[in-house]
Coordinates of C-alpha atoms in Angstrom, one line a residue:
Chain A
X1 CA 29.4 -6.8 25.0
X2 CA 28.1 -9.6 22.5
X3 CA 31.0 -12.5 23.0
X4 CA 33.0 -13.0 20.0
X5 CA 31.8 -16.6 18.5
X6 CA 32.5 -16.9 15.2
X7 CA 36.1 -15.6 15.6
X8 CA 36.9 -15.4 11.7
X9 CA 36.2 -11.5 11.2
X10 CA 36.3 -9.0 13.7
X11 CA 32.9 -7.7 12.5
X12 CA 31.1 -10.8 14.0
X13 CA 32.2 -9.6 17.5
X14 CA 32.9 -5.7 16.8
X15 CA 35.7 -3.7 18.8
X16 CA 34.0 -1.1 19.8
X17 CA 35.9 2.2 19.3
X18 CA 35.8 4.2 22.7
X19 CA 35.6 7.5 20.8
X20 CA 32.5 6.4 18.9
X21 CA 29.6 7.6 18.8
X22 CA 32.1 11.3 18.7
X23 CA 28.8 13.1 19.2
X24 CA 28.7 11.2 22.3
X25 CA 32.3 11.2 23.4
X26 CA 34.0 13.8 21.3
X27 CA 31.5 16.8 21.2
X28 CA 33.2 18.4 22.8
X29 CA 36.4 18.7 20.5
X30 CA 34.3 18.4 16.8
X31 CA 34.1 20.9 14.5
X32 CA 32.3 21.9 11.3
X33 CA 34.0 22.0 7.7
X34 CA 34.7 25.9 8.6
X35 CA 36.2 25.0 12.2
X36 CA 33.2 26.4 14.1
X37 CA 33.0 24.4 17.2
X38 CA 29.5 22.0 17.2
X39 CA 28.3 23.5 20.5
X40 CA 28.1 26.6 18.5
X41 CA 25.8 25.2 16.3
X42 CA 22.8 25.7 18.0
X43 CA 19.0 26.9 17.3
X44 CA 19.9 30.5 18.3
X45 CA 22.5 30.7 16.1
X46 CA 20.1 29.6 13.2
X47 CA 17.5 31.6 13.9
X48 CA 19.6 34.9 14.0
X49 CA 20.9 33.8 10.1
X50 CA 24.3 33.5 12.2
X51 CA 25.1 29.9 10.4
X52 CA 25.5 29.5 6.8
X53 CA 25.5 25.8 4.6
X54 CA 29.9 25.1 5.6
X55 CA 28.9 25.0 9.6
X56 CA 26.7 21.5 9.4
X57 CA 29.5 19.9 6.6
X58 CA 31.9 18.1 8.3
X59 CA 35.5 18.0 8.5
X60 CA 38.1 16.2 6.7
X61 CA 39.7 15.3 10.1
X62 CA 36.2 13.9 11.2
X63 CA 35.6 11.9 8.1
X64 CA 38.9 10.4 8.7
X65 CA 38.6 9.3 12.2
X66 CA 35.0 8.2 11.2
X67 CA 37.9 6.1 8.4
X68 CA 39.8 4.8 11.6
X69 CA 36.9 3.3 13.5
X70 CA 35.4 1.5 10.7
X71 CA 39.1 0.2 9.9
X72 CA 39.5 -0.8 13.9
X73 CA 36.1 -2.6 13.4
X74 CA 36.9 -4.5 10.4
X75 CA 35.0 -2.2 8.1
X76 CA 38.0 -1.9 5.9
X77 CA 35.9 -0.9 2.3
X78 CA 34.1 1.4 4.4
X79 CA 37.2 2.7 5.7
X80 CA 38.9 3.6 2.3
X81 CA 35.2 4.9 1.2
X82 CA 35.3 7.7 4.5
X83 CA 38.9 8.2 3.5
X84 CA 38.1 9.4 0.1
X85 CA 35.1 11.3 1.3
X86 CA 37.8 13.3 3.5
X87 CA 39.7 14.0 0.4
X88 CA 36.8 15.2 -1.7
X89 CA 35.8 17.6 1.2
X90 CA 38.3 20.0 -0.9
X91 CA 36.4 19.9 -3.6
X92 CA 33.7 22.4 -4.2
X93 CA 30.1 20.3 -4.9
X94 CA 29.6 21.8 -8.1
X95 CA 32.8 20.2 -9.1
X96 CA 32.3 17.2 -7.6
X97 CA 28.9 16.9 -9.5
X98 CA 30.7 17.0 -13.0
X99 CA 33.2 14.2 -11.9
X100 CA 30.1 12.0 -10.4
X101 CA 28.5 12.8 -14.4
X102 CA 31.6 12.0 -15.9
X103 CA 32.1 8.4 -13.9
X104 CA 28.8 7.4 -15.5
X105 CA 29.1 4.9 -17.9
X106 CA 30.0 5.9 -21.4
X107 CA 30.6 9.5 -20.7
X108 CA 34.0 10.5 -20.6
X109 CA 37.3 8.9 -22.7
X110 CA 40.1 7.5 -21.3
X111 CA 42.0 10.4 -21.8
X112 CA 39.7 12.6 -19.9
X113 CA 39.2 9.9 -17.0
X114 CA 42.9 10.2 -17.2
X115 CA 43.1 13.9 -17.0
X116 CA 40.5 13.6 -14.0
X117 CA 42.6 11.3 -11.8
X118 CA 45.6 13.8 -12.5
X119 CA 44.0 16.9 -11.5
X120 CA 42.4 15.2 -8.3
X121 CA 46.0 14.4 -7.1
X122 CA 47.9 17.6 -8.2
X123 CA 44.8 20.6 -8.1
X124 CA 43.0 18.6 -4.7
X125 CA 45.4 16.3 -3.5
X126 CA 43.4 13.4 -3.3
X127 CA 45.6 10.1 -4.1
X128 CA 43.2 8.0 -2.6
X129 CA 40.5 8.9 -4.9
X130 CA 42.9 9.5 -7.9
X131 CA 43.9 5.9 -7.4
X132 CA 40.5 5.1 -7.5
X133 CA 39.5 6.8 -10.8
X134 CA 42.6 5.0 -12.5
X135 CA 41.7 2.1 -11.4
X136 CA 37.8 2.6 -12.9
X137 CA 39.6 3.8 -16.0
X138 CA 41.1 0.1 -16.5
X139 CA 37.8 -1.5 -15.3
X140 CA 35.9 0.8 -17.9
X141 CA 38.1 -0.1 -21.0
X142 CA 37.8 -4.3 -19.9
X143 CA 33.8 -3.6 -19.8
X144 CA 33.7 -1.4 -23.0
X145 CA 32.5 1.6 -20.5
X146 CA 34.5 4.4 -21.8
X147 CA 32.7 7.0 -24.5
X148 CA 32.9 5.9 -28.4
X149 CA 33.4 9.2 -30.4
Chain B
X1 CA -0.4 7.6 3.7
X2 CA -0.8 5.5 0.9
X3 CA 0.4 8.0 -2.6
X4 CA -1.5 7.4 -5.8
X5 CA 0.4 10.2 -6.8
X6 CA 3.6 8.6 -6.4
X7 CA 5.6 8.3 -9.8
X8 CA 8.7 6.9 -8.3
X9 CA 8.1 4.7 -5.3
X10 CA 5.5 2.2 -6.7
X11 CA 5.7 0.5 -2.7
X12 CA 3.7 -2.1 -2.1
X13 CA 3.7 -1.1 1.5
X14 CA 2.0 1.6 3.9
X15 CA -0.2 2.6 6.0
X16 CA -3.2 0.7 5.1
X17 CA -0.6 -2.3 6.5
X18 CA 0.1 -1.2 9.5
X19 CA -2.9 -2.7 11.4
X20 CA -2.1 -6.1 9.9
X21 CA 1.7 -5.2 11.0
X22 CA 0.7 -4.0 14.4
X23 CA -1.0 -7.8 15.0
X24 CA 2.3 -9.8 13.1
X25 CA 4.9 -8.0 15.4
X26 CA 2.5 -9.1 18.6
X27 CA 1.5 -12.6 17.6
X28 CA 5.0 -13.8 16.4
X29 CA 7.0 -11.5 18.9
X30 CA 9.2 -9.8 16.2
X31 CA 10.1 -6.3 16.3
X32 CA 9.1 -4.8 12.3
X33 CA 9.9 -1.5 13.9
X34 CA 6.3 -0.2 14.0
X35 CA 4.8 1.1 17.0
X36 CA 1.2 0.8 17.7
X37 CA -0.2 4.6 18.2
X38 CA -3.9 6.1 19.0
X39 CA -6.1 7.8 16.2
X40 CA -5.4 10.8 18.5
X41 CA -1.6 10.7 18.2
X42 CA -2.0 10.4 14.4
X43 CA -4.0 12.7 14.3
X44 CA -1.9 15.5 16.2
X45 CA 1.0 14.6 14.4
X46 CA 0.1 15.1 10.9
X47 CA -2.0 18.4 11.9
X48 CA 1.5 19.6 13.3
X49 CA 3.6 18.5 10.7
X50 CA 0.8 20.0 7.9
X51 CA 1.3 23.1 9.9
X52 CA 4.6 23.2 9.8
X53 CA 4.9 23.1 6.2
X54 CA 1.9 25.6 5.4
X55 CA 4.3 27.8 7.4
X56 CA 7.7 27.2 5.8
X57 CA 5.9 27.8 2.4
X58 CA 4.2 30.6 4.1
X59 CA 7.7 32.0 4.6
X60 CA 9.9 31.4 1.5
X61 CA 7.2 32.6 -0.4
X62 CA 6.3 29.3 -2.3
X63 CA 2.6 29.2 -3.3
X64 CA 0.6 29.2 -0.2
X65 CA -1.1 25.9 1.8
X66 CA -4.5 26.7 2.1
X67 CA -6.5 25.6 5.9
X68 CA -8.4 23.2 3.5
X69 CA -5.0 21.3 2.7
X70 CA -4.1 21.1 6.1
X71 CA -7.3 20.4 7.6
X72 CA -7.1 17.3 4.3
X73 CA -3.6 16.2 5.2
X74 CA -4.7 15.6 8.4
X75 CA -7.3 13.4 7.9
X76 CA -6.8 12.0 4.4
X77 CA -6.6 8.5 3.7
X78 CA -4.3 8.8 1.0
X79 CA -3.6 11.0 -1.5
X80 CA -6.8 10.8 -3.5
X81 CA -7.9 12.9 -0.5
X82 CA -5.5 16.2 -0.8
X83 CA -7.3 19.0 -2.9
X84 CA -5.7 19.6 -6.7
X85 CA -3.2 22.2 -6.4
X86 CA -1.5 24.3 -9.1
X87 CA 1.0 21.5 -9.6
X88 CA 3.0 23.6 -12.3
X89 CA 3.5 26.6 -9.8
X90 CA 4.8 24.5 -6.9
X91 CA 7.7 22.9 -9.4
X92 CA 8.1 26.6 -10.6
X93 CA 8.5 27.4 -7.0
X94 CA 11.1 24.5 -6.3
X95 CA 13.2 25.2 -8.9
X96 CA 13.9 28.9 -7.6
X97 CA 14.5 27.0 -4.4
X98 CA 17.4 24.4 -6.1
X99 CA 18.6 27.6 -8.2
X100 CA 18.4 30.1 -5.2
X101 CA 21.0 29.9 -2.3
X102 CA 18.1 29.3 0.4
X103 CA 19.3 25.8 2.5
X104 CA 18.1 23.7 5.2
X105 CA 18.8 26.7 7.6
X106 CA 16.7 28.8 5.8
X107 CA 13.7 26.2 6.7
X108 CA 14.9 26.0 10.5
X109 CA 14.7 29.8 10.5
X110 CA 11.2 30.3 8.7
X111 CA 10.4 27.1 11.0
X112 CA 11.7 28.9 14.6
X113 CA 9.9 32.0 13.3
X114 CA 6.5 30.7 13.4
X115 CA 6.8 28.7 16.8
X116 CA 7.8 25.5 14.9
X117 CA 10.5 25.4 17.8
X118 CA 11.0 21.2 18.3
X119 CA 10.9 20.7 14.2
X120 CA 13.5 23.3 13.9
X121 CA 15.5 21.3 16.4
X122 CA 15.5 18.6 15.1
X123 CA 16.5 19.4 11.7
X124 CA 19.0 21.8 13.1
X125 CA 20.1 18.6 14.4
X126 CA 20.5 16.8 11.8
X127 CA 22.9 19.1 10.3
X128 CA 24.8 18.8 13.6
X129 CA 24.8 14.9 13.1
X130 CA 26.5 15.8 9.8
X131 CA 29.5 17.5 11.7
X132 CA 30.5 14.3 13.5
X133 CA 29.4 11.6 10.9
X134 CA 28.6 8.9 12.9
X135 CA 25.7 7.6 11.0
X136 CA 27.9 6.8 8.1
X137 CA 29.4 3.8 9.6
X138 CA 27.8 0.9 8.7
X139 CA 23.6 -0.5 9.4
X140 CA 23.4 2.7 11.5
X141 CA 19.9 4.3 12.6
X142 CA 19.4 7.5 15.1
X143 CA 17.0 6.5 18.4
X144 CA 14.3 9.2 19.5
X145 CA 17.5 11.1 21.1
X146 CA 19.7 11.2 18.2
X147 CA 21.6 9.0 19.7
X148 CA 23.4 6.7 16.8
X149 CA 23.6 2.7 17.2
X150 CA 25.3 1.3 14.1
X151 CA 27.4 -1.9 13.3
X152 CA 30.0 0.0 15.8
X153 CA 28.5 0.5 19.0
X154 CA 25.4 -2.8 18.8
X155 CA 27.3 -5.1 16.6
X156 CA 25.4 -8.0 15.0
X157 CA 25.5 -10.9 17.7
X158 CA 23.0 -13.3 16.2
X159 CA 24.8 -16.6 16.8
X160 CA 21.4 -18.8 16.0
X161 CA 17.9 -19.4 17.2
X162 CA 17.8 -18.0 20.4
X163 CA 20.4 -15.3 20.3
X164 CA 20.6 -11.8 18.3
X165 CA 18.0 -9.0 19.4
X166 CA 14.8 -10.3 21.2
X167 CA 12.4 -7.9 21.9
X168 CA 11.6 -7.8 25.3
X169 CA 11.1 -5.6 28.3
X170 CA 8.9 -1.8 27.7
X171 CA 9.8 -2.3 23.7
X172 CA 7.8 -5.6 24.1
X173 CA 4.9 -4.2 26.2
X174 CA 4.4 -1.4 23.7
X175 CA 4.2 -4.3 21.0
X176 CA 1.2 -5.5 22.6
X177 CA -0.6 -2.4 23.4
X178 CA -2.3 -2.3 20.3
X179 CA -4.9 0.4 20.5
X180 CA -7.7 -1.3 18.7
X181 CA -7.0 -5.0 19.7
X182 CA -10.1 -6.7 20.6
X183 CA -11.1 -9.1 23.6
X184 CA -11.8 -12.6 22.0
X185 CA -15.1 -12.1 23.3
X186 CA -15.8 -9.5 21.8
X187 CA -15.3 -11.4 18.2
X188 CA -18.6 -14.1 19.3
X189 CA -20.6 -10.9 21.4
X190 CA -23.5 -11.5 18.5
X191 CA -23.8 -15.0 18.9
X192 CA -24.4 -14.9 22.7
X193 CA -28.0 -13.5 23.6
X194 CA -30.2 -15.0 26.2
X195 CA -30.6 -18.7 26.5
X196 CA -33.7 -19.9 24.7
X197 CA -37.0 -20.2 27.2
X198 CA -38.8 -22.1 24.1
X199 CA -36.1 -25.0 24.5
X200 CA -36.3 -27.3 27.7
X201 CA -34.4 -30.8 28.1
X202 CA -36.8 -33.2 29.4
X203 CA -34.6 -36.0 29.9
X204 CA -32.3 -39.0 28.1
X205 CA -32.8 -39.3 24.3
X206 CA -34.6 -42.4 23.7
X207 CA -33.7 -44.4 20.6
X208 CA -36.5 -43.7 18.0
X209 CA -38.9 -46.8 16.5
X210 CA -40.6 -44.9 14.2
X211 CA -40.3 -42.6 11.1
X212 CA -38.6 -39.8 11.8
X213 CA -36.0 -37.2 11.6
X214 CA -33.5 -36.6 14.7
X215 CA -32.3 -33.2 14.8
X216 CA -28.8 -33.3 17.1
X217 CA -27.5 -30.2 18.2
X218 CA -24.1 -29.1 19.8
X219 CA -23.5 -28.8 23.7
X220 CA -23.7 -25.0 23.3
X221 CA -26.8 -25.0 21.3
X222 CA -29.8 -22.0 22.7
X223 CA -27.6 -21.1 25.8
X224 CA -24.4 -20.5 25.4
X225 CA -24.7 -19.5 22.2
X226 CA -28.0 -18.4 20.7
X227 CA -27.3 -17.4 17.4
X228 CA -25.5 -18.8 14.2
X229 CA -22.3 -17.1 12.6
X230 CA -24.3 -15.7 10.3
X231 CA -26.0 -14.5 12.7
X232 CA -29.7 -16.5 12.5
X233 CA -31.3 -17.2 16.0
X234 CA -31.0 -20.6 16.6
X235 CA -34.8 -20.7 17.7
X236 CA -35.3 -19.7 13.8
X237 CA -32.9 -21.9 12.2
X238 CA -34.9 -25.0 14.4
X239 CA -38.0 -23.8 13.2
X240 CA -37.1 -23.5 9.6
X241 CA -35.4 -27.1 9.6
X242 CA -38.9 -28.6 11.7
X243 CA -40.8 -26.6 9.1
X244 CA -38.9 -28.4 6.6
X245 CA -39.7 -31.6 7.7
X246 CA -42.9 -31.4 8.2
X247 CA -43.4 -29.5 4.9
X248 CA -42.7 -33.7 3.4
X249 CA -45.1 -34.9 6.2
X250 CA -42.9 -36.2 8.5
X251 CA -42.1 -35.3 12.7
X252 CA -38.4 -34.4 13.8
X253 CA -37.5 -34.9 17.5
X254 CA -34.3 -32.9 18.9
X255 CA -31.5 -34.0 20.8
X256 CA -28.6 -32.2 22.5
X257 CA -25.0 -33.6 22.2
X258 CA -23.4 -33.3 25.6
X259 CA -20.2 -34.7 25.0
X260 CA -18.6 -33.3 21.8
X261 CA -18.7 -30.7 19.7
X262 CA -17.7 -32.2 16.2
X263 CA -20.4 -31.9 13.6
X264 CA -19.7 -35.2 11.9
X265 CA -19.9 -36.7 15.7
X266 CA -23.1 -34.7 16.6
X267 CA -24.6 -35.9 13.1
X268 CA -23.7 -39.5 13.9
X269 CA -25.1 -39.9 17.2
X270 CA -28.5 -38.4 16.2
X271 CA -28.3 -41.1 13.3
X272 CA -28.3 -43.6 16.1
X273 CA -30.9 -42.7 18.0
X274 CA -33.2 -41.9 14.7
X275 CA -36.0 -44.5 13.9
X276 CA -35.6 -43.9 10.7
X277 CA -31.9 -43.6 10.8
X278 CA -31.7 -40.3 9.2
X279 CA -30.2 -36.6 11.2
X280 CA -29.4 -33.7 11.2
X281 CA -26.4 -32.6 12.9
X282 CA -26.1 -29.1 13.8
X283 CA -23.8 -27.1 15.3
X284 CA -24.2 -24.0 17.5
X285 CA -22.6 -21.9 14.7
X286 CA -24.7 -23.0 11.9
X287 CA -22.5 -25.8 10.3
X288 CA -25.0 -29.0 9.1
X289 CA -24.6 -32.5 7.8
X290 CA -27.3 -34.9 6.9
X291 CA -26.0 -37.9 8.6
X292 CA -27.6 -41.7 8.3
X293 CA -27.2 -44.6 10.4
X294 CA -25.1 -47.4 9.7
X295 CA -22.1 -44.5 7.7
X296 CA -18.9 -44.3 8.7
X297 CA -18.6 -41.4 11.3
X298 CA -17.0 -39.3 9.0
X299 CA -19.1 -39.9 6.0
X300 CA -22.7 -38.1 5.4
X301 CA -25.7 -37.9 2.9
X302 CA -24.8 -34.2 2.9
X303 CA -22.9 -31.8 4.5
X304 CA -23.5 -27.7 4.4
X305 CA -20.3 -26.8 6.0
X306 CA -20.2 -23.1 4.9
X307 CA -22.5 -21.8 7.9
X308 CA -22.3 -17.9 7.9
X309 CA -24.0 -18.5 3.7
X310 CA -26.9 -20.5 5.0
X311 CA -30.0 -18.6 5.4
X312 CA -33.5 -19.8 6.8
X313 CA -34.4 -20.8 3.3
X314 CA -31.2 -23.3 3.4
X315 CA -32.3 -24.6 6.8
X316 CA -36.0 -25.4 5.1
X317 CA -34.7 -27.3 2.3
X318 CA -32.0 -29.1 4.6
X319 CA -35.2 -30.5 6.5
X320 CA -37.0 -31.2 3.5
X321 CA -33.9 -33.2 2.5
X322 CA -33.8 -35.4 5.6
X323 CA -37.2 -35.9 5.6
X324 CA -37.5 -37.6 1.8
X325 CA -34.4 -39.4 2.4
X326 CA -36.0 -40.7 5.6
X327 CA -39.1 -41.3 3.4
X328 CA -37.5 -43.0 1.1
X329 CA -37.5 -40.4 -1.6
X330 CA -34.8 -38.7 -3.7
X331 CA -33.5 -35.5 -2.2
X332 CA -33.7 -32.3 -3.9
X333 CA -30.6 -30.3 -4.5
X334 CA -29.9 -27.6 -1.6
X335 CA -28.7 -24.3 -3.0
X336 CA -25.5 -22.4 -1.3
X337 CA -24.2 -19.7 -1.9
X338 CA -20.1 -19.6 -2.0
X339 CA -18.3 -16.9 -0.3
X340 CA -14.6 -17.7 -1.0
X341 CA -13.8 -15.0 1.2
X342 CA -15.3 -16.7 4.8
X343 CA -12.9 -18.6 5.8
X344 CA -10.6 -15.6 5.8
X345 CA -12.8 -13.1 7.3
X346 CA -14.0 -15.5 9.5
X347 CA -11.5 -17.8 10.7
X348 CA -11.2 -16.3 13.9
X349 CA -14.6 -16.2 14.7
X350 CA -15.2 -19.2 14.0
X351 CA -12.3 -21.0 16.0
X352 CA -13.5 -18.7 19.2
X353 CA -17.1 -20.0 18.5
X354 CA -16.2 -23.5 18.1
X355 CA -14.2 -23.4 22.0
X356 CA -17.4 -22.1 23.5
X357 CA -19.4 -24.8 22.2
X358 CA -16.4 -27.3 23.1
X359 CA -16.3 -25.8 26.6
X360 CA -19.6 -27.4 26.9
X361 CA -18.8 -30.4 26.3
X362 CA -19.6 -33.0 29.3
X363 CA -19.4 -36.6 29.5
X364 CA -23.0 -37.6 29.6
X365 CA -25.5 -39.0 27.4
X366 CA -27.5 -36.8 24.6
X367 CA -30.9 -35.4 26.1
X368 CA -34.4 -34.7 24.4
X369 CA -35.0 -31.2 24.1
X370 CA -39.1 -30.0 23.9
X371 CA -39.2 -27.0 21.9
X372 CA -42.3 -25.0 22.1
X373 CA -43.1 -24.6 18.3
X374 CA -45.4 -25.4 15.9
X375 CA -45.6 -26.0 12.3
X376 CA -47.7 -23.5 10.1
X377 CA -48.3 -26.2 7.7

């Protein structure tokens, strides 16, 4: 282990996480979005068309320990940004795609941006990332982001 | 492979860098993350990988890689190399691929299919990578066994000169196996035939009383080396410059500088020993100054010191030169051509050629040298 000079953030020295890499030290316990186990994610499997697109998505639970080792090594922004990632794994991507078009800048109202963080807490219960929208929807209004009708 | 056809990614880096980045990573011991590799290797690689493609097209029914393409992607410089294809049938072709419900595991299976076993793997793999998301944490990269390192597991411990990664141990040796690094000499092979029979030192220089033109050549001069960076046999070039000379009536005698290698220096000294004060020092690789007695060291009449531009003709007219100033007379302008370009191409050359002729250096006095010529004149 690198010693820990600077002293000021933990990221100069890095706790390492004894779970991490988990493909290392956890493979044995991780599983796809669907639950399938990873050992059972092998070539054979492929090749017979056995797999379909949800066995190599990951988890919720996954992205959120991914959440807790970046958070134990300092990496707090990444942290929250694995954290909303496990929320948005209940979202379909087609779904997800319209919110990503409407977060661009001058594309939606406020009321819509609104209406978005609403229905990610009650329809996909994501607070995290409904937060998150409400807090764009005040930083779009300072910068004049919102769309003009 | 550099891509003309490249609408989005206007780099300014590839592969016709790599040999300069091959030699950077050696010389200042830095690890750029480039790995020197054999025209075979390449080779293999991209038949493989053109292979692999041709067959995944092969099987989703896209329009089909021809041998030609292959045999092209292969070997192909860049893309100005790859045949034309039917451009709007392969974007016909990848839009039914975004629209369809075909996947990454429907390339692993058309891949496993047609023997493409280790590229299936390891794309199979990389959808297993996505199940446990460990590449997502910050600066992180996969090795050769998709094994992650990120900002987690080799944290950044770069304290100050001297600390941090260093590249060392078989990562280091493999740095400096460059496949087409050369032996220095290898760089000066041209410029070292067999010593000169037609030049013979017959003893001390004697100080000159008479009119005359001293031509002073370097320690190396027609034996260790024998020919000039721009490649001119050094018997020629001593013909040309005697021819020269006598061409305004006037006899040169040759010395050999024993104990340095400087031009200016070698110039000097035969400026001493001229009776009519005027030389010509010349290097082993061609470099000249028209030196007088009585200047500063430093100083010259003239000095020619791009060698590998100076041809026989250049030689001729620097003896003519020496000669009229010797005489008395006014010189006649030399003609050179410029080649802004030699000092970069040659640089290297001409630092290895200048330590041969400085290895000859020894601490004696200059010597006559008899060379069997005579003028046509």
């Amino acid at each position: 282990m690198p010693h820990h000079v600077n002293g000021d953030s933990p990221r100069d020295g890095g706790y390492t996480s004894p779970a991490y890499p988990l493909a290392e030290h956890a493979a044995d316990s991780l599983t796809a979005a669907n639950g399938r186990p990873l050992a059972e994610v092998t070539l054979d499997a492929a090749a017979q068309g056995a797999l379909s697109a949800d066995d190599i998505r990951i988890s919720a639970a996954t992205l959120r320990a991914q959440a807790a080792i970046a958070r134990q090594a300092g990496y707090s922004a990444v942290a929250h940004n694995l954290e909303r990632a496990a929320e948005l794994t209940a979202v379909p991507n087609a779904e997800l795609l319209r919110m990503y078009e409407q977060l661009r800048p001058g594309r939606a109202s406020e009321a819509e941006l609104v209406a978005l963080a609403d229905r990610l807490e009650d329809e996909f219960h994501a607070p995290i990332t409904a937060a998150f929208v409400r807090e764009a929807t005040a930083v779009y209004r300072r910068r004049n982001l919102l769309r003009r009708d | 492979m550099p891509r003309r056809d490249n609408l989005f990614g206007g780099g300014n880096f590839d592969a016709e860098d790599f040999d300069d980045y091959n030699i950077l990573q050696r010389d200042m011991q830095v690890d750029g993350g480039l790995r020197p590799v054999t025209e075979e290797a390449v080779l293999a690689i991209r038949r493989e990988a053109a292979q692999a493609i041709q067959a995944v097209y092969a099987e989703l029914g896209f329009p089909p890689i021809t041998d030609a393409e292959v045999e092209a992607a292969t070997t192909g410089h860049s893309s100005d190399d790859m045949p034309e294809r039917d451009l709007v049938a392969d974007l016909a072709a990848a839009d039914a691929f975004l629209a369809g419900d075909q996947d990454m595991l429907t390339v692993i299976q058309a891949l496993q299919r047609r023997g493409f076993t280790k590229t299936a793997t390891n794309i199979l793999e990389m959808g297993r990578q996505r199940i446990a998301g460990d590449y997502l944490q910050p600066s992180a990269i996969f090795d050769r066994d998709f094994r992650v390192q990120s900002a987690i597991n080799d944290p950044n411990d770069y304290t100050g000169p001297g600390t941090g990664y260093r590249v060392t141990g078989a990562r280091w040796e493999e740095i400096q196996r460059v496949p087409q690094a050369k032996s220095p000499r290898e760089f000066i092979a041209d410029q070292i035939g067999e010593p000169s029979k037609r030049l013979v030192e017959v003893g001390p220089a004697k100080t000159g009383t008479r009119p005359e033109v001293i031509v002073a050549v370097g320690p190396a001069f027609g034996r260790e080396l024998t020919k000039t960076i721009g490649g001119l046999d050094h018997e020629a070039v001593l013909a040309a410059i005697l021819t020269g000379v006598a061409r305004e009536g006037l006899v040169a005698r040759i010395v050999k500088v024993k104990h340095t290698s400087d031009c200016a220096a070698i110039g000097h000294i035969g400026a001493s020993l001229s009776g009519s004060g005027i030389a010509i020092g010349l290097q082993s690789r061609g470099t000249a100054v028209i030196h007088k007695q009585g200047l500063a060291r430093l100083n010259n009449l003239e000095l020619f010191p791009q060698s590998p531009s100076l041809t026989l003709e250049t030689y001729e007219a620097i003896g003519r030169n020496a000669a009229r100033y010797a005489l008395g007379k006014p010189p006649r302008p030399v003609g050179v051509k410029i080649d802004n370009w030699a000092r970069l191409k040659l640089i290297v050359k001409t630092t290895l050629l200048h330590r041969r002729e400085t290895e000859q250096i020894r601490d004696e006095p200059p010597t006559e040298l008899f060379f069997d010529w005579e003028p046509e004149v």
